[in-house]
Amino acid sequence: MRKKIAAGNWKMNLDLTQAQTLVSELVQMLEDEYNGSAEVVLAPSYPFLYPIHHLIKSYSRFYLASQNMYQKESGAYTGECSPMMLKSAGVTHCIIGHSERRQYFGENHEQLLAKVSLCIKSGIIPIYCVGETLSERESERTFEVISDQLVHSVFPIEGEDFSKIILAYEPVWAIGTGKTASPAQAQAVHAYIRQLIRTKYGEEIAENTSILYGGSVNAANAADLFSQPDIDGGLVGGASLKSREFTEIVKALP
Ligand code: PEP
C-alpha cells in the first residue's frame, strides 16, 4: 500500500533557533492531536539537518530530508554535499529536481538522473519533483513536459530501484504564488503520472508509488486536494514554516 506523506520544504528560511522551535512545536502538536498513518518529512537547510535529526530521531513518523545533494560520492567539489555525508547526518530523503533548482541552478535531465541514481544507491529516498510552467500549461503542453521530466530522469531506473522513489507534482505556477491547482486539475496530472508508471513498470509499482502534490498547499485546501484518489499527500513550502498550519495539513491525511 502506498504511503501518505506530508513533506515540508523550508527552502532558505529560518535560523537555527527558529528551526528548532518550529520542530519542537510540530512534534508536540502532532503527538497530542494526530493518530493517523502519515509520514512527516522535514527538509531544512544543510546546516540544520544534524540538529533537527536529534530533535526528531525518537519519533517514528518523522523523517529528515535534504533539499539537494551533489551527484558524486566524494572529491574536490567545494561547497557541495554528497549523499553519504547527508546520510551520516541522519538524512533519509532528498528533494531532487525542485523547479527552483531547475530554474536558478540550471539542473537538467542528465544531472537529475545522476542525482536520483546516486541517492538510491546511497540508501536515501529521492522525492523527485515534476511540474509545468504557466506558459507550458497555457500552450497545453503540461502532459508532454511532465512525461519528459519522468522519461529522462527517472524512467531509466529499473523497477526495483524505481519503487523506492517518491514523486511530487508541483505546477511551477502554483509554487509560492498562493494559486493552487484545483483538486480536479491536480488529480488529472497525478492520474496521468500513475498511468505512465503503470505502462513502464506495471500495476503493482504504479499502485504503490506515492505521488505528492505541491503548490500553495495550506490548511484550508489540503483536505480537498488529499481526498483525490491519486494524491498521496503534499510537498509544502511556505505553510510548512508555521507549526499550527503544517499540523493541520498533516491532520488532513488519514
Ligand atoms: C515548494 O517549494 O515545494 C512549494 C510547494 O512551495 P509553496 O507551498 O510555498 O507553494
XYZ file of N, CA and C and ligand atoms in Angstrom:
772
model
N 0.835 -1.214 0.000
C 0.000 0.000 0.000
C 0.863 1.253 0.000
N 0.442 2.238 -0.797
C 1.314 3.427 -0.835
C 1.164 4.286 0.416
N 2.271 4.986 0.712
C 2.306 5.775 1.943
C 1.676 7.137 1.753
N 1.086 7.644 2.835
C 0.627 9.032 2.890
C 1.755 9.848 3.510
N 2.064 10.964 2.884
C 3.250 11.721 3.301
C 2.965 13.220 3.271
N 3.381 13.913 4.337
C 3.404 15.383 4.305
C 4.853 15.802 4.450
N 5.370 16.479 3.427
C 6.770 16.903 3.454
C 6.823 18.421 3.491
N 7.674 18.953 4.357
C 7.831 20.408 4.468
C 9.171 20.832 3.901
N 9.126 21.632 2.839
C 10.346 22.173 2.225
C 10.538 23.593 2.745
N 11.483 23.746 3.661
C 11.665 25.065 4.288
C 12.431 26.038 3.391
N 13.005 25.539 2.308
C 13.822 26.373 1.394
C 14.898 27.104 2.199
N 15.263 28.337 1.809
C 16.353 29.037 2.506
C 15.751 29.998 3.529
N 15.086 29.408 4.527
C 14.395 30.207 5.543
C 14.793 29.734 6.939
N 14.588 30.568 7.909
C 14.777 30.322 9.352
C 16.255 30.344 9.764
N 16.472 30.695 11.055
C 17.803 30.483 11.641
C 17.704 29.248 12.526
N 18.803 28.887 13.171
C 18.807 27.614 13.905
C 17.783 27.597 15.038
N 17.705 28.705 15.792
C 16.758 28.724 16.915
C 15.323 28.618 16.400
N 15.019 29.342 15.347
C 13.657 29.286 14.779
C 13.347 27.868 14.274
N 14.333 27.253 13.663
C 14.125 25.906 13.121
C 13.851 24.916 14.261
N 14.621 25.024 15.327
C 14.434 24.107 16.459
C 13.085 24.338 17.136
N 12.689 25.607 17.258
C 11.391 25.915 17.870
C 10.265 25.331 17.020
N 10.359 25.528 15.717
C 9.325 25.003 14.808
C 9.180 23.485 14.978
N 10.301 22.785 15.016
C 10.233 21.324 15.108
C 9.672 20.894 16.465
N 10.116 21.552 17.530
C 9.611 21.168 18.862
C 8.097 21.355 18.926
N 7.613 22.464 18.384
C 6.159 22.717 18.403
C 5.416 21.666 17.569
N 5.976 21.387 16.411
C 5.346 20.434 15.485
C 5.252 19.040 16.099
N 6.348 18.602 16.698
C 6.369 17.279 17.324
C 5.297 17.226 18.412
N 5.235 18.256 19.235
C 4.279 18.272 20.338
C 2.840 18.246 19.826
N 2.549 19.106 18.852
C 1.169 19.172 18.328
C 0.750 17.851 17.704
N 1.634 17.251 16.935
C 1.251 16.006 16.264
C 1.146 14.854 17.262
N 2.018 14.840 18.254
C 1.906 13.814 19.304
C 0.559 13.927 20.010
N 0.132 15.160 20.272
C -1.116 15.390 21.020
C -2.366 15.194 20.161
N -2.274 15.508 18.842
C -3.510 15.682 18.076
C -3.690 14.732 16.904
N -2.658 13.939 16.581
C -2.754 13.162 15.336
C -2.450 11.696 15.561
N -3.380 10.873 15.099
C -3.248 9.427 15.260
C -3.124 8.701 13.940
N -3.084 9.468 12.847
C -3.126 8.861 11.517
C -1.812 8.201 11.149
N -1.747 7.771 9.889
C -0.594 6.966 9.457
C 0.441 7.766 8.674
N 0.198 9.062 8.446
C 1.084 9.806 7.547
C 2.504 9.924 8.096
N 3.433 9.856 7.159
C 4.829 10.154 7.500
C 5.037 11.656 7.322
N 5.844 12.224 8.197
C 6.135 13.660 8.116
C 7.617 13.818 7.805
N 7.903 14.468 6.691
C 9.285 14.628 6.244
C 9.639 16.114 6.324
N 10.713 16.443 7.029
C 11.110 17.847 7.168
C 12.394 18.091 6.383
N 12.397 19.171 5.591
C 13.564 19.474 4.756
C 14.139 20.850 5.100
N 14.965 20.898 6.158
C 15.640 22.157 6.483
C 16.886 22.352 5.608
N 17.541 23.496 5.760
C 18.800 23.737 5.039
C 19.902 22.860 5.613
N 20.986 22.709 4.840
C 22.087 21.826 5.249
C 22.557 22.026 6.701
N 22.813 23.274 7.153
C 23.410 23.393 8.496
C 22.502 22.923 9.627
N 21.207 22.816 9.346
C 20.265 22.461 10.414
C 19.900 20.976 10.411
N 20.413 20.232 9.443
C 19.997 18.829 9.337
C 20.337 18.042 10.597
N 21.584 18.140 11.028
C 22.004 17.306 12.160
C 21.287 17.711 13.455
N 21.213 19.004 13.781
C 20.442 19.354 14.994
C 18.970 18.944 14.917
N 18.382 19.040 13.743
C 16.965 18.635 13.631
C 16.846 17.108 13.742
N 17.819 16.401 13.193
C 17.831 14.940 13.333
C 17.722 14.558 14.817
N 18.455 15.259 15.664
C 18.416 14.944 17.097
C 17.044 15.203 17.714
N 16.352 16.195 17.200
C 15.030 16.504 17.762
C 13.964 15.494 17.347
N 14.130 14.881 16.179
C 13.048 14.016 15.671
C 13.360 12.525 15.740
N 14.590 12.166 16.049
C 15.004 10.762 15.852
C 14.216 9.762 16.689
N 13.634 10.202 17.820
C 12.895 9.204 18.606
C 11.400 9.179 18.266
N 10.997 9.915 17.232
C 9.574 9.905 16.820
C 9.468 9.199 15.469
N 8.763 8.068 15.463
C 8.833 7.206 14.283
C 8.163 7.796 13.045
N 7.247 8.770 13.206
C 6.608 9.277 11.988
C 7.457 10.344 11.284
N 8.497 10.840 11.965
C 9.288 11.935 11.396
C 10.509 11.444 10.626
N 10.756 12.071 9.485
C 11.923 11.771 8.649
C 12.596 13.077 8.259
N 13.865 12.971 7.887
C 14.655 14.169 7.589
C 15.084 14.167 6.119
N 14.823 15.278 5.438
C 15.204 15.374 4.016
C 16.174 16.530 3.813
N 17.087 16.348 2.875
C 17.862 17.499 2.404
C 17.133 18.044 1.177
N 17.427 19.297 0.868
C 16.737 19.947 -0.259
C 17.492 19.723 -1.570
N 18.655 19.120 -1.454
C 19.517 18.923 -2.616
C 20.639 17.981 -2.204
N 21.457 17.572 -3.147
C 22.687 16.812 -2.903
C 23.520 16.927 -4.172
N 24.775 16.524 -4.096
C 25.607 16.519 -5.303
C 25.717 15.093 -5.826
N 25.889 14.985 -7.156
C 25.808 13.651 -7.781
C 27.157 12.922 -7.833
N 28.029 13.194 -6.844
C 29.310 12.479 -6.757
C 29.459 11.958 -5.334
N 30.238 10.880 -5.200
C 30.348 10.261 -3.864
C 31.275 11.026 -2.941
N 32.347 11.608 -3.496
C 33.278 12.415 -2.689
C 34.226 13.112 -3.662
N 35.062 14.002 -3.143
C 36.081 14.597 -4.003
C 36.134 16.103 -3.938
N 36.844 16.681 -4.892
C 37.124 18.119 -4.890
C 35.949 18.882 -5.523
N 34.873 18.997 -4.776
C 33.674 19.702 -5.245
C 33.282 20.704 -4.166
N 34.082 21.763 -4.064
C 33.930 22.741 -2.989
C 32.495 23.242 -2.866
N 31.990 23.183 -1.656
C 30.659 23.726 -1.397
C 29.533 22.727 -1.576
N 29.863 21.512 -2.007
C 28.796 20.536 -2.262
C 28.695 19.497 -1.133
N 27.618 18.746 -1.131
C 27.354 17.719 -0.123
C 27.001 16.417 -0.818
N 27.671 15.337 -0.457
C 27.350 14.049 -1.081
C 26.244 13.351 -0.284
N 25.561 12.401 -0.918
C 24.516 11.675 -0.192
C 25.058 10.908 1.018
N 26.289 10.407 0.923
C 26.850 9.692 2.090
C 27.025 10.638 3.275
N 27.471 11.850 2.995
C 27.609 12.836 4.079
C 26.243 13.108 4.716
N 25.255 13.259 3.846
C 23.904 13.569 4.337
C 23.359 12.408 5.161
N 23.584 11.204 4.654
C 23.076 10.033 5.375
C 23.690 9.955 6.770
N 24.980 10.263 6.858
C 25.652 10.174 8.162
C 25.156 11.242 9.130
N 24.461 12.259 8.600
C 23.885 13.297 9.466
C 22.408 13.032 9.764
N 21.913 11.863 9.357
C 20.536 11.493 9.709
C 19.523 11.668 8.598
N 19.998 12.040 7.417
C 19.064 12.277 6.302
C 18.540 10.950 5.740
N 17.225 10.902 5.526
C 16.593 9.692 4.969
C 16.021 9.933 3.572
N 15.716 11.203 3.255
C 15.075 11.561 1.988
C 15.835 12.751 1.376
N 15.667 12.924 0.074
C 16.275 14.106 -0.558
C 15.352 14.621 -1.666
N 15.061 15.918 -1.637
C 14.261 16.528 -2.708
C 15.172 16.710 -3.925
N 14.732 16.218 -5.055
C 15.542 16.323 -6.273
C 14.673 16.859 -7.405
N 15.239 17.817 -8.147
C 14.529 18.349 -9.313
C 13.474 19.371 -8.969
N 13.587 20.000 -7.791
C 12.636 21.084 -7.476
C 12.749 22.144 -8.569
N 11.641 22.771 -8.908
C 11.659 23.733 -10.028
C 12.606 24.899 -9.760
N 12.803 25.246 -8.473
C 13.746 26.344 -8.190
C 15.175 25.929 -8.525
N 15.494 24.676 -8.371
C 16.837 24.210 -8.737
C 16.961 24.094 -10.258
N 15.880 23.691 -10.903
C 15.935 23.648 -12.373
C 16.088 25.072 -12.912
N 15.323 26.017 -12.331
C 15.282 27.381 -12.857
C 16.530 28.198 -12.508
N 16.926 28.200 -11.219
C 18.020 29.098 -10.793
C 19.399 28.456 -10.892
N 19.455 27.132 -10.884
C 20.763 26.467 -10.873
C 20.968 25.607 -12.127
N 20.052 25.727 -13.047
C 20.203 25.093 -14.361
C 20.270 23.577 -14.321
N 19.661 22.945 -13.329
C 19.738 21.479 -13.270
C 18.957 20.868 -14.439
N 19.615 19.952 -15.117
C 19.000 19.387 -16.327
C 18.691 17.902 -16.136
N 18.042 17.324 -17.147
C 17.611 15.919 -17.073
C 18.751 14.983 -16.679
N 19.909 15.197 -17.328
C 21.035 14.282 -17.145
C 21.571 14.334 -15.697
N 21.735 15.566 -15.202
C 22.202 15.742 -13.819
C 21.201 15.147 -12.834
N 19.924 15.358 -13.124
C 18.897 14.886 -12.193
C 18.848 13.363 -12.161
N 19.048 12.733 -13.315
C 19.119 11.271 -13.334
C 20.306 10.798 -12.489
N 21.437 11.495 -12.623
C 22.625 11.119 -11.828
C 22.334 11.283 -10.336
N 21.641 12.338 -9.982
C 21.314 12.564 -8.566
C 20.366 11.484 -8.036
N 19.308 11.231 -8.793
C 18.336 10.218 -8.336
C 19.032 8.855 -8.188
N 19.860 8.508 -9.159
C 20.526 7.199 -9.133
C 21.459 7.080 -7.935
N 22.283 8.107 -7.684
C 23.232 8.037 -6.570
C 22.506 8.075 -5.223
N 21.450 8.812 -5.193
C 20.625 8.896 -3.995
C 20.139 7.491 -3.613
N 19.576 6.780 -4.574
C 19.063 5.428 -4.312
C 20.207 4.502 -3.919
N 21.308 4.585 -4.656
C 22.479 3.733 -4.343
C 22.959 3.981 -2.911
N 22.799 5.198 -2.438
C 23.274 5.561 -1.097
C 22.252 5.266 -0.003
N 21.092 4.772 -0.387
C 20.085 4.427 0.621
C 19.255 5.609 1.084
N 19.192 6.642 0.263
C 18.342 7.804 0.570
C 17.165 7.794 -0.407
N 15.981 8.129 0.094
C 14.781 8.108 -0.753
C 14.663 9.434 -1.494
N 14.671 9.405 -2.832
C 14.504 10.653 -3.569
C 13.037 11.087 -3.584
N 12.804 12.377 -3.411
C 11.475 12.950 -3.668
C 11.664 13.761 -4.951
N 11.286 13.146 -6.068
C 11.594 13.740 -7.374
C 10.417 14.590 -7.846
N 10.720 15.871 -8.151
C 9.661 16.835 -8.489
C 9.524 17.035 -9.993
N 8.284 17.119 -10.426
C 7.982 17.456 -11.820
C 6.933 18.568 -11.820
N 6.864 19.303 -12.910
C 5.816 20.333 -12.982
C 6.031 21.260 -14.159
N 4.929 21.793 -14.649
C 4.962 22.658 -15.832
C 4.884 24.130 -15.426
N 5.419 24.994 -16.268
C 5.287 26.437 -16.046
C 3.905 26.887 -16.528
N 3.589 28.143 -16.233
C 2.291 28.673 -16.673
C 2.191 28.673 -18.198
N 3.270 29.093 -18.872
C 3.172 29.159 -20.337
C 3.058 27.754 -20.933
N 3.698 26.778 -20.309
C 3.553 25.400 -20.802
C 2.119 24.909 -20.599
N 1.513 25.267 -19.458
C 0.108 24.868 -19.247
C -0.792 25.561 -20.259
N -0.557 26.871 -20.443
C -1.432 27.623 -21.354
C -1.302 27.172 -22.804
N -0.129 26.634 -23.137
C 0.005 26.124 -24.510
C -0.286 24.620 -24.577
N -0.976 24.123 -23.530
C -1.438 22.726 -23.493
C -0.313 21.712 -23.638
N 0.828 22.046 -22.983
C 1.969 21.125 -23.043
C 2.232 20.437 -21.701
N 1.279 20.562 -20.769
C 1.504 20.024 -19.423
C 1.922 18.554 -19.451
N 1.155 17.714 -20.115
C 1.436 16.270 -20.075
C 2.781 15.952 -20.743
N 3.045 16.671 -21.831
C 4.312 16.442 -22.549
C 5.515 16.784 -21.650
N 5.418 17.913 -20.922
C 6.514 18.354 -20.050
C 6.724 17.360 -18.906
N 5.628 16.947 -18.288
C 5.708 16.006 -17.165
C 6.311 14.678 -17.655
N 5.832 14.226 -18.795
C 6.332 12.969 -19.341
C 7.837 13.069 -19.599
N 8.289 14.161 -20.198
C 9.722 14.382 -20.456
C 10.547 14.323 -19.171
N 10.039 14.983 -18.126
C 10.783 15.041 -16.860
C 10.899 13.657 -16.222
N 9.902 12.812 -16.466
C 9.955 11.445 -15.935
C 10.812 10.542 -16.830
N 10.573 10.638 -18.117
C 11.251 9.738 -19.063
C 12.772 9.911 -18.996
N 13.237 11.153 -18.882
C 14.683 11.382 -18.918
C 15.380 11.193 -17.574
N 14.692 11.463 -16.477
C 15.419 11.499 -15.197
C 15.050 10.408 -14.201
N 13.941 9.697 -14.413
C 13.670 8.573 -13.506
C 13.319 7.257 -14.211
N 12.740 7.324 -15.391
C 12.360 6.064 -16.040
C 13.551 5.223 -16.520
N 14.768 5.803 -16.660
C 15.893 4.902 -16.942
C 16.223 3.987 -15.759
N 15.660 4.260 -14.598
C 15.957 3.467 -13.399
C 15.106 2.196 -13.391
N 15.737 1.086 -13.065
C 14.983 -0.176 -13.147
C 13.976 -0.324 -12.009
N 13.012 -1.212 -12.220
C 11.822 -1.280 -11.377
C 12.033 -1.362 -9.879
N 12.967 -2.227 -9.456
C 13.144 -2.404 -8.014
C 13.626 -1.091 -7.377
N 14.526 -0.399 -8.064
C 15.012 0.891 -7.546
C 13.959 1.980 -7.720
N 13.238 1.944 -8.849
C 12.199 2.964 -9.054
C 11.174 2.924 -7.920
N 10.913 1.738 -7.425
C 9.867 1.618 -6.400
C 10.268 2.302 -5.082
N 11.514 2.753 -4.978
C 11.943 3.474 -3.762
C 11.670 4.978 -3.880
N 11.305 5.433 -5.067
C 11.173 6.877 -5.316
C 9.790 7.389 -4.912
N 9.777 8.592 -4.333
C 8.519 9.334 -4.127
C 8.487 10.412 -5.202
N 7.329 10.630 -5.801
C 7.214 11.682 -6.814
C 6.410 12.850 -6.245
N 6.684 14.026 -6.753
C 5.875 15.190 -6.364
C 5.516 15.971 -7.623
N 4.210 16.180 -7.822
C 3.765 17.049 -8.911
C 3.624 18.452 -8.359
N 4.431 19.362 -8.888
C 4.407 20.740 -8.416
C 4.321 21.687 -9.615
N 3.099 22.103 -9.980
C 2.995 23.064 -11.077
C 3.745 24.343 -10.697
N 4.662 24.761 -11.553
C 5.545 25.888 -11.205
C 4.723 27.148 -10.917
N 3.621 27.307 -11.643
C 2.784 28.495 -11.483
C 2.052 28.515 -10.139
N 2.081 27.413 -9.415
C 1.388 27.359 -8.116
C 2.360 27.430 -6.943
N 3.666 27.405 -7.219
C 4.638 27.375 -6.122
C 4.881 28.782 -5.587
N 4.533 28.982 -4.324
C 4.794 30.262 -3.664
C 3.961 31.414 -4.192
N 2.919 31.115 -4.962
C 2.129 32.182 -5.586
C 0.767 32.360 -4.917
N 0.386 31.407 -4.072
C -0.951 31.440 -3.491
C -2.001 30.887 -4.455
N -1.587 30.555 -5.691
C -2.532 29.944 -6.663
C -2.362 28.439 -6.593
N -3.383 27.752 -6.131
C -3.280 26.289 -6.050
C -3.961 25.681 -7.268
N -3.429 24.565 -7.740
C -4.185 23.819 -8.751
C -5.479 23.359 -8.087
N -6.565 23.344 -8.831
C -7.808 22.832 -8.239
C -7.614 21.334 -8.003
N -8.375 20.750 -7.069
C -8.249 19.307 -6.857
C -8.407 18.528 -8.175
N -9.308 18.964 -9.049
C -9.512 18.241 -10.321
C -8.298 18.393 -11.247
N -7.741 19.601 -11.297
C -6.542 19.810 -12.145
C -5.382 18.940 -11.647
N -5.186 18.955 -10.321
C -4.080 18.170 -9.759
C -4.323 16.681 -9.981
N -5.541 16.222 -9.716
C -5.865 14.806 -9.876
C -5.614 14.350 -11.318
N -5.950 15.191 -12.289
C -5.764 14.800 -13.698
C -4.285 14.526 -13.981
N -3.414 15.361 -13.443
C -1.977 15.150 -13.699
C -1.460 13.949 -12.891
N -1.917 13.815 -11.656
C -1.484 12.658 -10.853
C -1.911 11.343 -11.521
N -3.138 11.313 -12.029
C -3.614 10.080 -12.695
C -2.767 9.809 -13.939
N -2.408 10.869 -14.648
C -1.562 10.719 -15.843
C -0.192 10.141 -15.462
N 0.394 10.695 -14.378
C 1.700 10.205 -13.918
C 1.597 8.726 -13.538
N 0.529 8.381 -12.810
C 0.390 6.981 -12.388
C 0.224 6.068 -13.608
N -0.468 6.565 -14.628
C -0.641 5.759 -15.833
C 0.705 5.545 -16.552
N 1.541 6.588 -16.571
C 2.874 6.428 -17.185
C 3.683 5.377 -16.422
N 3.574 5.401 -15.099
C 4.312 4.423 -14.282
C 3.777 3.014 -14.552
N 2.456 2.910 -14.666
C 1.808 1.608 -14.931
C 2.319 1.026 -16.251
N 2.363 1.894 -17.272
C 2.806 1.435 -18.591
C 4.263 0.982 -18.542
N 5.073 1.721 -17.793
C 6.519 1.424 -17.775
C 6.857 0.272 -16.810
N 6.249 0.266 -15.615
C 6.689 -0.663 -14.560
C 5.620 -1.673 -14.121
N 4.382 -1.491 -14.584
C 3.325 -2.427 -14.203
C 2.465 -1.909 -13.061
N 1.371 -2.659 -12.860
C 0.311 -2.240 -11.939
C 0.774 -2.115 -10.489
N 1.558 -3.105 -10.031
C 1.906 -3.117 -8.613
C 2.751 -1.899 -8.230
N 3.758 -1.624 -9.044
C 4.626 -0.469 -8.738
C 3.819 0.823 -8.868
N 2.962 0.907 -9.890
C 2.144 2.126 -10.066
C 1.262 2.358 -8.841
N 0.646 1.305 -8.365
C -0.263 1.438 -7.212
C 0.479 1.803 -5.940
N 1.745 1.389 -5.846
C 2.497 1.604 -4.598
C 3.342 2.874 -4.597
N 3.353 3.614 -5.702
C 4.162 4.839 -5.739
C 3.390 6.003 -5.124
N 3.998 6.652 -4.141
C 3.364 7.838 -3.548
C 3.636 9.040 -4.444
N 2.567 9.751 -4.789
C 2.701 10.965 -5.614
C 2.114 12.123 -4.809
N 2.998 13.056 -4.433
C 2.581 14.195 -3.612
C 2.224 15.376 -4.504
N 1.310 16.210 -4.025
C 1.019 17.454 -4.729
C 1.714 18.602 -3.999
N 2.307 19.526 -4.751
C 2.899 20.723 -4.149
C 2.556 21.954 -4.945
N 2.302 23.042 -4.236
C 1.969 24.317 -4.879
C 0.909 25.010 -4.061
N 1.379 25.857 -3.110
C 0.483 26.644 -2.262
C -0.535 25.795 -1.490
N -0.084 24.627 -1.038
C -0.952 23.840 -0.137
C -1.018 24.574 1.205
N -2.210 24.645 1.784
C -2.361 25.251 3.109
C -3.428 24.481 3.896
N -3.672 24.954 5.132
C -4.606 24.226 5.997
C -6.017 24.220 5.415
N -6.349 25.241 4.634
C -7.715 25.353 4.104
C -7.947 24.472 2.869
N -6.912 24.237 2.069
C -7.160 23.486 0.828
C -6.648 22.036 0.874
N -5.909 21.691 1.943
C -5.249 20.373 1.974
C -6.246 19.210 1.884
N -7.327 19.276 2.652
C -8.241 18.125 2.705
C -8.840 17.835 1.327
N -9.224 18.878 0.592
C -9.809 18.670 -0.740
C -8.796 18.047 -1.689
N -7.568 18.563 -1.635
C -6.529 18.010 -2.518
C -6.236 16.555 -2.142
N -6.082 16.292 -0.853
C -5.668 14.958 -0.408
C -6.786 13.921 -0.545
N -8.028 14.386 -0.771
C -9.107 13.408 -0.938
C -9.146 12.844 -2.366
N -8.334 13.385 -3.253
C -8.310 12.869 -4.631
C -7.625 11.498 -4.662
N -8.124 10.599 -5.509
C -7.633 9.211 -5.433
C -6.151 9.024 -5.738
N -5.560 9.902 -6.535
C -4.144 9.707 -6.882
C -3.214 10.687 -6.178
N -3.728 11.427 -5.217
C -2.884 12.361 -4.454
C -2.622 11.754 -3.075
N -1.348 11.505 -2.793
C -0.988 10.753 -1.585
C -0.372 11.626 -0.500
N -0.550 12.933 -0.636
C -0.008 13.836 0.369
C 0.529 15.086 -0.296
N 1.324 15.851 0.464
C 1.759 17.140 -0.065
C 3.234 17.408 0.145
N 3.793 18.182 -0.774
C 5.111 18.787 -0.582
C 4.818 20.269 -0.383
N 5.104 20.747 0.818
C 4.586 22.048 1.250
C 5.740 23.003 1.501
N 5.680 24.187 0.910
C 6.720 25.192 1.137
C 6.326 26.129 2.260
N 5.807 27.314 1.896
C 5.507 28.375 2.861
C 4.739 27.921 4.095
N 3.710 27.115 3.901
C 2.865 26.719 5.037
C 3.560 25.736 5.971
N 4.702 25.193 5.561
C 5.411 24.272 6.461
C 6.291 25.023 7.457
N 6.348 26.338 7.317
C 7.157 27.149 8.250
C 6.360 27.570 9.474
N 5.067 27.233 9.489
C 4.219 27.596 10.637
C 3.709 26.306 11.263
N 4.009 26.115 12.559
C 3.724 24.818 13.178
C 2.224 24.495 13.166
N 1.373 25.478 13.475
C -0.075 25.194 13.517
C -0.590 24.859 12.116
N -0.173 25.647 11.143
C -0.633 25.434 9.757
C -0.186 24.050 9.242
N 1.061 23.724 9.473
C 1.566 22.446 8.952
C 0.916 21.268 9.690
N 0.677 21.451 10.992
C -0.016 20.397 11.750
C -1.391 20.124 11.140
N -2.114 21.188 10.798
C -3.448 20.999 10.209
C -3.358 20.305 8.845
N -2.289 20.590 8.104
C -2.095 19.928 6.808
C -1.861 18.425 7.021
N -1.006 18.096 7.982
C -0.768 16.666 8.275
C -2.084 16.007 8.693
N -2.860 16.700 9.513
C -4.108 16.127 10.009
C -5.142 15.906 8.897
N -4.921 16.522 7.740
C -5.835 16.296 6.606
C -5.559 14.944 5.944
N -4.491 14.270 6.366
C -4.192 12.933 5.828
C -4.709 11.864 6.797
N -5.229 10.754 6.268
C -5.795 9.730 7.156
C -4.734 9.000 7.981
C 7.574 24.023 -2.732
O 8.503 24.802 -2.611
O 7.821 22.844 -2.979
C 6.221 24.543 -2.602
C 5.234 23.784 -2.988
O 6.075 25.815 -2.093
P 4.687 26.514 -1.643
O 3.935 25.514 -0.816
O 5.121 27.715 -0.845
O 3.951 26.865 -2.880
